[in-house]
PDB file of C-alpha atoms in Angstrom:
ATOM      1  CA  UNK A 191     223.799 139.737  86.527  1.00  0.00           C
ATOM      2  CA  UNK A 192     221.053 141.411  84.553  1.00  0.00           C
ATOM      3  CA  UNK A 193     221.150 138.623  82.027  1.00  0.00           C
ATOM      4  CA  UNK A 194     220.802 135.974  84.705  1.00  0.00           C
ATOM      5  CA  UNK A 195     217.940 137.855  86.331  1.00  0.00           C
ATOM      6  CA  UNK A 196     216.220 138.167  82.933  1.00  0.00           C
ATOM      7  CA  UNK A 197     216.717 134.457  82.323  1.00  0.00           C
ATOM      8  CA  UNK A 198     215.156 133.532  85.635  1.00  0.00           C
ATOM      9  CA  UNK A 199     212.268 135.851  84.965  1.00  0.00           C
ATOM     10  CA  UNK A 200     211.755 134.242  81.555  1.00  0.00           C
ATOM     11  CA  UNK A 201     211.715 130.754  83.079  1.00  0.00           C
ATOM     12  CA  UNK A 202     209.257 131.833  85.733  1.00  0.00           C
ATOM     13  CA  UNK A 203     207.005 133.464  83.179  1.00  0.00           C
ATOM     14  CA  UNK A 204     207.250 130.374  80.980  1.00  0.00           C
ATOM     15  CA  UNK A 205     206.359 128.134  83.911  1.00  0.00           C
ATOM     16  CA  UNK A 206     203.373 130.293  84.735  1.00  0.00           C
ATOM     17  CA  UNK A 207     202.192 130.309  81.139  1.00  0.00           C
ATOM     18  CA  UNK A 208     202.689 126.557  80.835  1.00  0.00           C
ATOM     19  CA  UNK A 209     200.658 125.898  84.010  1.00  0.00           C
ATOM     20  CA  UNK A 210     197.945 128.223  82.782  1.00  0.00           C
ATOM     21  CA  UNK A 211     197.789 126.447  79.463  1.00  0.00           C
ATOM     22  CA  UNK A 212     197.569 123.070  81.163  1.00  0.00           C
ATOM     23  CA  UNK A 213     194.744 124.222  83.459  1.00  0.00           C
ATOM     24  CA  UNK A 214     192.609 125.617  80.614  1.00  0.00           C
ATOM     25  CA  UNK A 215     191.215 122.167  79.434  1.00  0.00           C
ATOM     26  CA  UNK A 216     190.266 121.268  83.029  1.00  0.00           C
ATOM     27  CA  UNK A 217     188.101 124.382  83.548  1.00  0.00           C
ATOM     28  CA  UNK A 218     185.348 123.452  81.014  1.00  0.00           C
ATOM     29  CA  UNK A 219     185.372 119.893  82.305  1.00  0.00           C
ATOM     30  CA  UNK A 220     184.954 121.053  85.898  1.00  0.00           C
ATOM     31  CA  UNK A 221     182.190 123.436  84.835  1.00  0.00           C
ATOM     32  CA  UNK A 222     180.478 120.680  82.927  1.00  0.00           C
ATOM     33  CA  UNK A 223     180.692 118.380  85.934  1.00  0.00           C
ATOM     34  CA  UNK A 224     179.131 121.012  88.183  1.00  0.00           C
ATOM     35  CA  UNK A 225     176.312 121.890  85.735  1.00  0.00           C
ATOM     36  CA  UNK A 226     175.548 118.316  84.542  1.00  0.00           C
ATOM     37  CA  UNK A 227     176.024 115.858  87.374  1.00  0.00           C
ATOM     38  CA  UNK A 228     174.434 113.000  85.394  1.00  0.00           C
ATOM     39  CA  UNK A 229     177.099 113.017  82.669  1.00  0.00           C
ATOM     40  CA  UNK A 230     179.793 110.423  83.062  1.00  0.00           C
ATOM     41  CA  UNK A 231     183.425 111.462  83.601  1.00  0.00           C
ATOM     42  CA  UNK A 232     185.724 111.754  80.602  1.00  0.00           C
ATOM     43  CA  UNK A 233     186.981 108.487  79.354  1.00  0.00           C
ATOM     44  CA  UNK A 234     183.602 106.664  79.563  1.00  0.00           C
ATOM     45  CA  UNK A 235     182.446 104.705  76.540  1.00  0.00           C
ATOM     46  CA  UNK A 236     179.309 106.932  76.038  1.00  0.00           C
ATOM     47  CA  UNK A 237     177.517 109.792  77.825  1.00  0.00           C
ATOM     48  CA  UNK A 238     173.983 108.678  78.898  1.00  0.00           C
ATOM     49  CA  UNK A 239     171.527 109.857  81.520  1.00  0.00           C
ATOM     50  CA  UNK A 240     171.806 108.426  84.995  1.00  0.00           C
ATOM     51  CA  UNK A 241     168.821 106.027  85.414  1.00  0.00           C
ATOM     52  CA  UNK A 242     168.851 106.584  89.190  1.00  0.00           C
ATOM     53  CA  UNK A 243     169.822 110.157  90.053  1.00  0.00           C
ATOM     54  CA  UNK A 244     170.628 110.888  93.658  1.00  0.00           C
ATOM     55  CA  UNK A 245     167.725 113.312  94.046  1.00  0.00           C
ATOM     56  CA  UNK A 246     165.200 110.461  93.950  1.00  0.00           C
ATOM     57  CA  UNK A 247     166.909 108.871  96.960  1.00  0.00           C
ATOM     58  CA  UNK A 248     165.980 111.858  99.128  1.00  0.00           C
ATOM     59  CA  UNK A 249     162.546 112.798 100.556  1.00  0.00           C
ATOM     60  CA  UNK A 250     160.016 113.490  99.253  1.00  0.00           C
ATOM     61  CA  UNK A 251     161.187 111.819  96.037  1.00  0.00           C
ATOM     62  CA  UNK A 252     162.382 108.643  97.709  1.00  0.00           C
ATOM     63  CA  UNK A 253     160.305 106.096  95.716  1.00  0.00           C
ATOM     64  CA  UNK A 254     161.987 103.147  97.402  1.00  0.00           C
ATOM     65  CA  UNK A 255     160.245 104.062 100.719  1.00  0.00           C
ATOM     66  CA  UNK A 256     156.738 104.508  99.185  1.00  0.00           C
ATOM     67  CA  UNK A 257     154.297 101.839 100.375  1.00  0.00           C
ATOM     68  CA  UNK A 258     153.449  99.230  97.839  1.00  0.00           C
ATOM     69  CA  UNK A 259     156.085 100.413  95.320  1.00  0.00           C
ATOM     70  CA  UNK A 260     157.514  97.658  93.152  1.00  0.00           C
ATOM     71  CA  UNK A 261     161.106  96.647  93.623  1.00  0.00           C
ATOM     72  CA  UNK A 262     163.720  98.097  91.333  1.00  0.00           C
ATOM     73  CA  UNK A 263     163.998  96.163  88.108  1.00  0.00           C
ATOM     74  CA  UNK A 264     160.735  94.169  88.710  1.00  0.00           C
ATOM     75  CA  UNK A 265     157.869  94.780  86.269  1.00  0.00           C
ATOM     76  CA  UNK A 266     154.434  94.707  87.925  1.00  0.00           C
ATOM     77  CA  UNK A 267     152.063  92.117  86.496  1.00  0.00           C
ATOM     78  CA  UNK A 268     149.659  93.484  83.909  1.00  0.00           C
ATOM     79  CA  UNK A 269     145.950  92.503  84.000  1.00  0.00           C
ATOM     80  CA  UNK A 270     145.079  89.960  81.363  1.00  0.00           C
ATOM     81  CA  UNK A 271     141.941  90.905  79.399  1.00  0.00           C
ATOM     82  CA  UNK A 272     139.250  88.192  79.270  1.00  0.00           C
ATOM     83  CA  UNK A 273     139.144  86.046  76.187  1.00  0.00           C
ATOM     84  CA  UNK A 274     136.292  86.394  73.728  1.00  0.00           C
ATOM     85  CA  UNK A 275     133.094  84.874  75.090  1.00  0.00           C
ATOM     86  CA  UNK A 276     134.276  85.023  78.732  1.00  0.00           C
ATOM     87  CA  UNK A 277     132.860  87.306  81.403  1.00  0.00           C
ATOM     88  CA  UNK A 278     135.194  89.195  83.680  1.00  0.00           C
ATOM     89  CA  UNK A 279     134.742  88.067  87.299  1.00  0.00           C
ATOM     90  CA  UNK A 280     133.032  90.672  89.470  1.00  0.00           C
ATOM     91  CA  UNK A 281     134.654  91.007  92.885  1.00  0.00           C
ATOM     92  CA  UNK A 282     132.201  90.529  95.751  1.00  0.00           C
ATOM     93  CA  UNK A 283     131.149  93.671  97.559  1.00  0.00           C
ATOM     94  CA  UNK A 284     132.331  94.247 101.078  1.00  0.00           C
ATOM     95  CA  UNK A 285     129.988  92.684 103.600  1.00  0.00           C
ATOM     96  CA  UNK A 286     127.846  90.924 100.951  1.00  0.00           C
ATOM     97  CA  UNK A 287     127.990  87.177 100.704  1.00  0.00           C
ATOM     98  CA  UNK A 288     127.699  85.660  97.246  1.00  0.00           C
ATOM     99  CA  UNK A 289     124.479  83.763  96.574  1.00  0.00           C
ATOM    100  CA  UNK A 290     124.780  80.032  96.809  1.00  0.00           C
ATOM    101  CA  UNK A 291     123.356  77.923  94.040  1.00  0.00           C
ATOM    102  CA  UNK A 292     121.613  74.783  95.202  1.00  0.00           C
ATOM    103  CA  UNK A 293     121.567  72.035  92.558  1.00  0.00           C
ATOM    104  CA  UNK A 294     118.064  71.150  91.489  1.00  0.00           C
ATOM    105  CA  UNK A 295     116.564  74.258  93.112  1.00  0.00           C
ATOM    106  CA  UNK A 296     113.857  75.740  90.930  1.00  0.00           C
ATOM    107  CA  UNK A 297     111.584  78.676  91.387  1.00  0.00           C
ATOM    108  CA  UNK A 298     108.365  77.349  92.787  1.00  0.00           C
ATOM    109  CA  UNK A 299     105.284  78.475  90.938  1.00  0.00           C
ATOM    110  CA  UNK A 300     102.112  79.012  92.909  1.00  0.00           C
ATOM    111  CA  UNK A 301      99.908  75.991  92.606  1.00  0.00           C
ATOM    112  CA  UNK A 302      96.464  76.577  91.151  1.00  0.00           C
ATOM    113  CA  UNK A 303      93.651  76.608  93.645  1.00  0.00           C
ATOM    114  CA  UNK A 304      92.052  73.240  94.101  1.00  0.00           C
ATOM    115  CA  UNK A 305      88.380  72.830  93.540  1.00  0.00           C
ATOM    116  CA  UNK A 306      86.611  70.969  96.251  1.00  0.00           C
ATOM    117  CA  UNK A 307      84.741  67.912  95.063  1.00  0.00           C
ATOM    118  CA  UNK A 308      82.148  68.600  97.727  1.00  0.00           C
ATOM    119  CA  UNK A 309      80.868  71.628  95.852  1.00  0.00           C
ATOM    120  CA  UNK A 310      77.691  70.861  94.027  1.00  0.00           C
ATOM    121  CA  UNK A 311      77.009  72.516  90.652  1.00  0.00           C
ATOM    122  CA  UNK A 312      74.385  75.168  90.718  1.00  0.00           C
ATOM    123  CA  UNK A 313      71.050  73.855  89.489  1.00  0.00           C
ATOM    124  CA  UNK A 314      69.086  76.205  87.327  1.00  0.00           C
ATOM    125  CA  UNK A 315      65.541  76.710  88.473  1.00  0.00           C
ATOM    126  CA  UNK A 316      63.200  74.305  86.734  1.00  0.00           C
ATOM    127  CA  UNK A 317      60.540  75.579  84.387  1.00  0.00           C
ATOM    128  CA  UNK A 318      57.038  75.717  85.769  1.00  0.00           C
ATOM    129  CA  UNK A 319      54.899  72.998  84.177  1.00  0.00           C
ATOM    130  CA  UNK A 320      52.293  74.271  81.729  1.00  0.00           C
ATOM    131  CA  UNK A 321      49.947  71.429  82.683  1.00  0.00           C
ATOM    132  CA  UNK A 322      49.877  68.257  84.805  1.00  0.00           C
ATOM    133  CA  UNK A 323      48.109  64.957  84.106  1.00  0.00           C
ATOM    134  CA  UNK A 324      47.722  61.682  85.961  1.00  0.00           C
ATOM    135  CA  UNK A 325      49.650  58.926  84.182  1.00  0.00           C
ATOM    136  CA  UNK A 326      48.289  55.353  84.333  1.00  0.00           C
ATOM    137  CA  UNK A 327      50.696  52.409  83.931  1.00  0.00           C
ATOM    138  CA  UNK A 328      53.455  54.808  82.749  1.00  0.00           C
ATOM    139  CA  UNK A 329      51.707  55.598  79.450  1.00  0.00           C
ATOM    140  CA  UNK A 330      49.793  58.588  78.116  1.00  0.00           C
ATOM    141  CA  UNK A 331      47.343  59.310  75.280  1.00  0.00           C
ATOM    142  CA  UNK A 332      47.755  62.615  73.408  1.00  0.00           C
ATOM    143  CA  UNK A 333      45.054  64.209  71.213  1.00  0.00           C
ATOM    144  CA  UNK A 334      46.348  66.879  68.775  1.00  0.00           C
ATOM    145  CA  UNK A 335      43.734  69.420  67.559  1.00  0.00           C
ATOM    146  CA  UNK A 336      44.741  71.715  64.646  1.00  0.00           C
ATOM    147  CA  UNK A 337      42.548  74.827  64.708  1.00  0.00           C
ATOM    148  CA  UNK A 338      44.649  76.614  62.057  1.00  0.00           C
ATOM    149  CA  UNK A 339      44.137  76.633  58.289  1.00  0.00           C
ATOM    150  CA  UNK A 340      47.712  75.436  57.670  1.00  0.00           C
ATOM    151  CA  UNK A 341      49.045  71.910  57.794  1.00  0.00           C
ATOM    152  CA  UNK A 342      51.159  70.962  60.852  1.00  0.00           C
ATOM    153  CA  UNK A 343      54.025  68.452  60.805  1.00  0.00           C
ATOM    154  CA  UNK A 344      54.469  66.553  64.098  1.00  0.00           C
ATOM    155  CA  UNK A 345      56.709  63.719  65.330  1.00  0.00           C
ATOM    156  CA  UNK A 346      57.063  61.629  68.505  1.00  0.00           C
ATOM    157  CA  UNK A 347      60.817  61.528  69.078  1.00  0.00           C
ATOM    158  CA  UNK A 348      62.071  57.933  69.137  1.00  0.00           C
ATOM    159  CA  UNK A 349      58.581  56.530  68.421  1.00  0.00           C
ATOM    160  CA  UNK A 350      57.074  57.748  65.124  1.00  0.00           C
ATOM    161  CA  UNK A 351      58.273  59.298  61.894  1.00  0.00           C
ATOM    162  CA  UNK A 352      57.232  62.869  60.950  1.00  0.00           C
ATOM    163  CA  UNK A 353      53.510  63.060  60.118  1.00  0.00           C
ATOM    164  CA  UNK A 354      51.240  65.748  58.720  1.00  0.00           C
ATOM    165  CA  UNK A 355      48.069  67.030  60.395  1.00  0.00           C
ATOM    166  CA  UNK A 356      45.782  68.981  58.079  1.00  0.00           C
ATOM    167  CA  UNK A 357      44.151  72.243  59.076  1.00  0.00           C
ATOM    168  CA  UNK A 358      40.892  72.036  61.025  1.00  0.00           C
ATOM    169  CA  UNK A 359      41.486  68.368  61.922  1.00  0.00           C
ATOM    170  CA  UNK A 360      42.686  66.287  64.870  1.00  0.00           C
ATOM    171  CA  UNK A 361      44.507  63.017  65.663  1.00  0.00           C
ATOM    172  CA  UNK A 362      45.044  60.884  68.811  1.00  0.00           C
ATOM    173  CA  UNK A 363      48.364  59.260  69.727  1.00  0.00           C
ATOM    174  CA  UNK A 364      47.791  56.319  72.067  1.00  0.00           C
ATOM    175  CA  UNK A 365      49.909  54.427  74.613  1.00  0.00           C
ATOM    176  CA  UNK A 366      52.996  56.659  74.474  1.00  0.00           C
ATOM    177  CA  UNK A 367      55.476  55.641  77.164  1.00  0.00           C
ATOM    178  CA  UNK A 368      56.523  58.514  79.431  1.00  0.00           C
ATOM    179  CA  UNK A 369      58.694  60.416  79.327  1.00  0.00           C
ATOM    180  CA  UNK A 370      57.757  61.436  75.820  1.00  0.00           C
ATOM    181  CA  UNK A 371      58.734  64.367  73.552  1.00  0.00           C
ATOM    182  CA  UNK A 372      56.627  65.639  70.631  1.00  0.00           C
ATOM    183  CA  UNK A 373      57.748  68.248  68.049  1.00  0.00           C
ATOM    184  CA  UNK A 374      55.525  70.234  65.691  1.00  0.00           C
ATOM    185  CA  UNK A 375      55.732  73.079  63.170  1.00  0.00           C
ATOM    186  CA  UNK A 376      53.606  74.798  60.589  1.00  0.00           C
ATOM    187  CA  UNK A 377      54.355  73.842  57.010  1.00  0.00           C
ATOM    188  CA  UNK A 378      53.915  77.468  55.854  1.00  0.00           C
ATOM    189  CA  UNK A 379      56.647  78.567  58.359  1.00  0.00           C
ATOM    190  CA  UNK A 380      54.255  80.399  60.710  1.00  0.00           C
ATOM    191  CA  UNK A 381      54.281  80.281  64.516  1.00  0.00           C
ATOM    192  CA  UNK A 382      51.992  78.170  66.693  1.00  0.00           C
ATOM    193  CA  UNK A 383      50.349  78.844  70.033  1.00  0.00           C
ATOM    194  CA  UNK A 384      50.241  75.476  71.844  1.00  0.00           C
ATOM    195  CA  UNK A 385      47.795  74.905  74.692  1.00  0.00           C
ATOM    196  CA  UNK A 386      47.978  71.523  76.567  1.00  0.00           C
ATOM    197  CA  UNK A 387      45.082  70.592  78.877  1.00  0.00           C
ATOM    198  CA  UNK A 388      44.400  67.460  80.924  1.00  0.00           C
ATOM    199  CA  UNK A 389      41.326  65.488  79.799  1.00  0.00           C
ATOM    200  CA  UNK A 390      38.652  64.156  82.095  1.00  0.00           C
ATOM    201  CA  UNK A 391      39.992  60.625  81.858  1.00  0.00           C
ATOM    202  CA  UNK A 392      43.334  59.842  83.602  1.00  0.00           C
ATOM    203  CA  UNK A 393      46.405  59.539  81.360  1.00  0.00           C
ATOM    204  CA  UNK A 394      44.824  61.630  78.575  1.00  0.00           C
ATOM    205  CA  UNK A 395      46.109  65.011  77.319  1.00  0.00           C
ATOM    206  CA  UNK A 396      44.522  67.307  74.723  1.00  0.00           C
ATOM    207  CA  UNK A 397      46.784  69.745  72.822  1.00  0.00           C
ATOM    208  CA  UNK A 398      45.257  72.615  70.773  1.00  0.00           C
ATOM    209  CA  UNK A 399      47.143  74.538  68.044  1.00  0.00           C
ATOM    210  CA  UNK A 400      46.346  78.148  67.066  1.00  0.00           C
ATOM    211  CA  UNK A 401      48.035  80.672  64.797  1.00  0.00           C
ATOM    212  CA  UNK A 402      50.464  83.000  66.585  1.00  0.00           C
ATOM    213  CA  UNK A 403      50.725  86.679  65.582  1.00  0.00           C
ATOM    214  CA  UNK A 404      53.885  87.253  67.662  1.00  0.00           C
ATOM    215  CA  UNK A 405      57.056  85.232  67.182  1.00  0.00           C
ATOM    216  CA  UNK A 406      57.665  85.176  70.956  1.00  0.00           C
ATOM    217  CA  UNK A 407      54.436  83.232  71.404  1.00  0.00           C
ATOM    218  CA  UNK A 408      55.526  80.421  69.104  1.00  0.00           C
ATOM    219  CA  UNK A 409      56.265  76.955  70.521  1.00  0.00           C
ATOM    220  CA  UNK A 410      57.658  73.881  68.734  1.00  0.00           C
ATOM    221  CA  UNK A 411      58.314  71.213  71.413  1.00  0.00           C
ATOM    222  CA  UNK A 412      56.273  69.516  74.159  1.00  0.00           C
ATOM    223  CA  UNK A 413      57.619  67.079  76.777  1.00  0.00           C
ATOM    224  CA  UNK A 414      55.706  64.959  79.271  1.00  0.00           C
ATOM    225  CA  UNK A 415      57.678  63.684  82.299  1.00  0.00           C
ATOM    226  CA  UNK A 416      57.012  60.437  84.201  1.00  0.00           C
ATOM    227  CA  UNK A 417      55.301  62.377  86.984  1.00  0.00           C
ATOM    228  CA  UNK A 418      52.791  63.854  84.491  1.00  0.00           C
ATOM    229  CA  UNK A 419      54.348  67.373  84.261  1.00  0.00           C
ATOM    230  CA  UNK A 420      53.998  68.965  80.818  1.00  0.00           C
ATOM    231  CA  UNK A 421      56.574  71.511  79.551  1.00  0.00           C
ATOM    232  CA  UNK A 422      56.572  73.642  76.360  1.00  0.00           C
ATOM    233  CA  UNK A 423      59.526  75.165  74.496  1.00  0.00           C
TER     234      UNK A 423
END
């Protein structure tokens, strides 16, 4: 009886030990499953991370419910940089309309002010005549009197060539058609005081030359107009 009881006890102890030995490999696996939920169960081809863990399916990590989130497995389009030489388009601002380009429209330049043709040019005041004579038949006689000691060169423009009048002498130029211009100068380069005076007879003018001590007194041109006005310059 004791031997049978000992045999039963041995079988029971062996069964307990065998069950304990069989449960030992399952304990680390169960612990590993509890600590690392993303690891695949034994027997999988390889142990990799779970690309979609369950925590991201719960708020606030639920990315599938976020507005505007891309669908799973779809890659959002990437902006294409502009090619060389191209300008990136600028989006229009809110509430601002883009400017419209009208073909052929050019910036108008202000036109220059027009000058009225009715405006008359300003007339400079005429020089006061030095003397006045009465012209007969449109001609005049001029007597030149040289009271200086130097020779004087004179010329009737468009009528005579240059001539010389010696000092202390005189000459008369007859039948000069008005208007007429006479030039004169001293041969020694000095200045002349010119004094025209109407003669007693109509159409006759006497011109006297004297030496000038001041350059501002010098004259070199005399002109007789058709109306008999005499001007010196």
